[in-house]
Coordinates of C-alpha atoms in Angstrom, one line a residue:
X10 CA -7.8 -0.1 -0.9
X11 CA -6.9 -0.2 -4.7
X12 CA -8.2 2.2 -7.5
X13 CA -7.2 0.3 -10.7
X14 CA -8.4 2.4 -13.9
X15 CA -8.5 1.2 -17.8
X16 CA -9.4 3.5 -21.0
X17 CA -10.9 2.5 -24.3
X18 CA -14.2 3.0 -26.3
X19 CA -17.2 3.7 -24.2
X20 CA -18.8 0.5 -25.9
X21 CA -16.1 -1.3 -25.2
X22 CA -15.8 -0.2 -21.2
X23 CA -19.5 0.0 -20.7
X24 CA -19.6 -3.8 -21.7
X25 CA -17.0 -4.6 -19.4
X26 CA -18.7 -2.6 -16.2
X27 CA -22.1 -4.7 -17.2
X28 CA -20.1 -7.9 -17.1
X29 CA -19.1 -7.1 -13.5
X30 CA -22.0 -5.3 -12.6
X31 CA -21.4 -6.1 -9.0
X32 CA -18.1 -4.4 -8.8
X33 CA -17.6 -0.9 -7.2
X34 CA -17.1 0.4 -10.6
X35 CA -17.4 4.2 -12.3
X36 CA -17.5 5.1 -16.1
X37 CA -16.2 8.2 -17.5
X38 CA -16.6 10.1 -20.5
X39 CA -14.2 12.6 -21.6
X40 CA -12.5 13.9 -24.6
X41 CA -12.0 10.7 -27.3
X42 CA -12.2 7.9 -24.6
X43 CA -13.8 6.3 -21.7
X44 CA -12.1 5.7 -18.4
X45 CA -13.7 2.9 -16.2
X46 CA -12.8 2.8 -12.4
X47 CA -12.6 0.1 -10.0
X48 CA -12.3 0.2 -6.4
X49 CA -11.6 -2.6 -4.6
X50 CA -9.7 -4.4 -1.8
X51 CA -8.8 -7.3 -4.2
X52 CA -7.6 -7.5 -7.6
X53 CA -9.2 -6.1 -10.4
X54 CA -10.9 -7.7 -13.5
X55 CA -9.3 -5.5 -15.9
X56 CA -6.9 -7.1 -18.7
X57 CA -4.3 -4.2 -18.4
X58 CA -5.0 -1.6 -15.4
X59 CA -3.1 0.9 -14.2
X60 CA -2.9 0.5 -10.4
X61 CA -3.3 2.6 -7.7
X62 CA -3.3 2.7 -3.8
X63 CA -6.0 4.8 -2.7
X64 CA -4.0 7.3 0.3
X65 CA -6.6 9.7 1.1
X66 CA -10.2 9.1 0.2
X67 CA -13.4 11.2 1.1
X68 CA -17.2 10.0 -0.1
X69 CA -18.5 6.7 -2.4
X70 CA -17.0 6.9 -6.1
X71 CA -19.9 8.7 -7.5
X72 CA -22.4 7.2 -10.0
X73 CA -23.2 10.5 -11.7
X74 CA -21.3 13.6 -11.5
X75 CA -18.6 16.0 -13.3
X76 CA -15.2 14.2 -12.2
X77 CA -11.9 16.4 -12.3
X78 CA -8.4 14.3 -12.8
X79 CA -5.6 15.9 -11.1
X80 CA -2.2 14.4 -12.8
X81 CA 1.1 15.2 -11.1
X82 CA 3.9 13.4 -12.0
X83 CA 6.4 13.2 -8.9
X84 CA 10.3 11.7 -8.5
X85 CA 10.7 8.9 -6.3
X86 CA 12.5 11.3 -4.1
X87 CA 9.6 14.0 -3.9
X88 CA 7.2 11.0 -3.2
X89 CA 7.3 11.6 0.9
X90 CA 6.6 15.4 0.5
X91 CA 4.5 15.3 -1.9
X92 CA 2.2 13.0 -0.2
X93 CA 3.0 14.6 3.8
X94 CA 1.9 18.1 1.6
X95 CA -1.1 16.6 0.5
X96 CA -1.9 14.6 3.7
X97 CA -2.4 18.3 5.2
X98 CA -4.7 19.5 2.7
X99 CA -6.7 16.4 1.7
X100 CA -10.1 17.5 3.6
X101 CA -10.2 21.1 2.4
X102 CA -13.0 19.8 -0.6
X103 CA -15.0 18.4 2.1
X104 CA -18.7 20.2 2.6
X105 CA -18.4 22.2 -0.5
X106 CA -21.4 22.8 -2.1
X107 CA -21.7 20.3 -5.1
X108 CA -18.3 18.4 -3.4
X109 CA -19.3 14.2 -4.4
X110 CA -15.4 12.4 -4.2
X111 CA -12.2 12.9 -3.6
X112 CA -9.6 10.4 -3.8
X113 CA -5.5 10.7 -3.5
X114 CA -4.0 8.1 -5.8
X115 CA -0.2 6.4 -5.1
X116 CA 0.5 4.8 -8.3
X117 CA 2.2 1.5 -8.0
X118 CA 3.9 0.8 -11.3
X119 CA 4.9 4.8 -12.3
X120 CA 5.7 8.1 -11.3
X121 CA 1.9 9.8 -11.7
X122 CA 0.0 10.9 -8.6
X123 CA -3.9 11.4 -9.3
X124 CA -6.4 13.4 -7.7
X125 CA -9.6 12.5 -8.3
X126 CA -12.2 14.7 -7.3
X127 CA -16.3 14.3 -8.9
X128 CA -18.7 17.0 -8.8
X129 CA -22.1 17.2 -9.3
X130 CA -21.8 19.4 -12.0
X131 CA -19.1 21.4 -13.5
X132 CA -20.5 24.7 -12.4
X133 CA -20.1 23.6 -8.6
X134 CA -16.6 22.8 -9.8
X135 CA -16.4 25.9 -10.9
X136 CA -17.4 27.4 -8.1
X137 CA -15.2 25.5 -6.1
X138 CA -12.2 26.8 -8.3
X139 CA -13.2 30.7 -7.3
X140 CA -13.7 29.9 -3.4
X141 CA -11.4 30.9 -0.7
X142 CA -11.2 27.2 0.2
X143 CA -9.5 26.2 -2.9
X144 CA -6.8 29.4 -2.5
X145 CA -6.4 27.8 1.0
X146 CA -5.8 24.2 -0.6
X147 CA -3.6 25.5 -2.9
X148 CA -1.4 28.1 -1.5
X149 CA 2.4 27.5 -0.2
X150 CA 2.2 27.4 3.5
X151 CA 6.2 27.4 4.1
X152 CA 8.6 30.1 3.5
X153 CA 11.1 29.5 0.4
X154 CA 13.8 28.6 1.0
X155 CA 16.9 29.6 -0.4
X156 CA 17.3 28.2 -4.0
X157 CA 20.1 26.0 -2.9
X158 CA 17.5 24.0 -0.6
X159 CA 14.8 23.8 -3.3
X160 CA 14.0 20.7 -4.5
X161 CA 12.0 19.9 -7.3
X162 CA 9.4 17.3 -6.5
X163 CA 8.2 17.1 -9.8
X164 CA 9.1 14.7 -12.8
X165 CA 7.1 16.9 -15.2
X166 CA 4.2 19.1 -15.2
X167 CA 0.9 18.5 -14.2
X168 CA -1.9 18.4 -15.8
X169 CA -5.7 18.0 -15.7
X170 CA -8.3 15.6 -17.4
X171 CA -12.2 16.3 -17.3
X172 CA -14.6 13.6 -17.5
X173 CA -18.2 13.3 -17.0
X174 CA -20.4 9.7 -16.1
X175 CA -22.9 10.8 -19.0
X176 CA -21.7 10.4 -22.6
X177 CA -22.0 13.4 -24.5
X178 CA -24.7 13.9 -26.9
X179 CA -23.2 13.7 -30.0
X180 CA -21.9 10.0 -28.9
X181 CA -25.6 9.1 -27.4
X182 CA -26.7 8.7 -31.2

């Protein structure tokens, strides 16, 4: 399965999800721009995606919810740990109240990992964030290791993007 995402103006990507309104696709609002989804097993009709193989999924991509975008740029070394890490912890969101998606994104064509997870609304993401489930998720299991065997997985640090499927008011108008 692909996840291929593009970003523009929410007029722009809403006319583009209507054109192909029989594709598995998701619309996201978040601070100055859209993000459309689309999940697929063939290609996508986007002009310019970004591509993705989906690794570790969990639920449908969900039509309305709060959505939280996980971005962790890894080496092309740290790309085996990083996903056998992940692999472990993948189904830790799973029955949480408000819990919608979660998806674990390879990307093909750079070094950014994304975890997509939707909500059905940011205060059961919220809530999610203060449970002992998340510490669990998110907590080093292994012992460090001396400094000389550390090895940095990451290209950079990671960062988070918040999206939500409605638009916000001010942009309703």
């Amino acid at each position: 399965m692909n996840l291929y995402t593009t970003s523009g103006t929410p007029e722009f990507m809403e006319k583009i999800k209507e054109k192909h309104s029989g594709e598995n696709m998701v619309l996201l609002h978040g601070a100055g721009n859209s993000l459309l989804l689309h999940e697929t097993e063939g290609k996508t009709v986007f002009q310019t995606p970004k591509r993705y193989e989906v690794i570790g999924a969990s639920g449908q991509l969900a039509k309305h919810g709060y959505y939280i975008v996980n971005n962790i740029p890894v080496t092309d070394e740290g790309r085996p740990i990083f996903e056998h890490r992940f692999q472990n912890r993948a189904n830790m969101v799973d029955g949480q109240p408000g819990f919608l998606t979660f998806r674990l994104l390879r990307p093909v064509k750079d070094d950014t990992y994304r975890v997509v997870t939707a909500w059905e609304s940011k205060d059961h993401y919220e809530l999610w964030k203060g449970s002992q489930a998340f510490k669990g998720a998110h907590e080093r299991k292994e012992q460090t290791p001396p400094a000389e065997k550390v090895q940095n997985i990451f290209s950079a640090a990671s960062y988070i993007t918040e999206y939500e499927t409605e638009k916000p008011e001010d942009e309703k108008l």
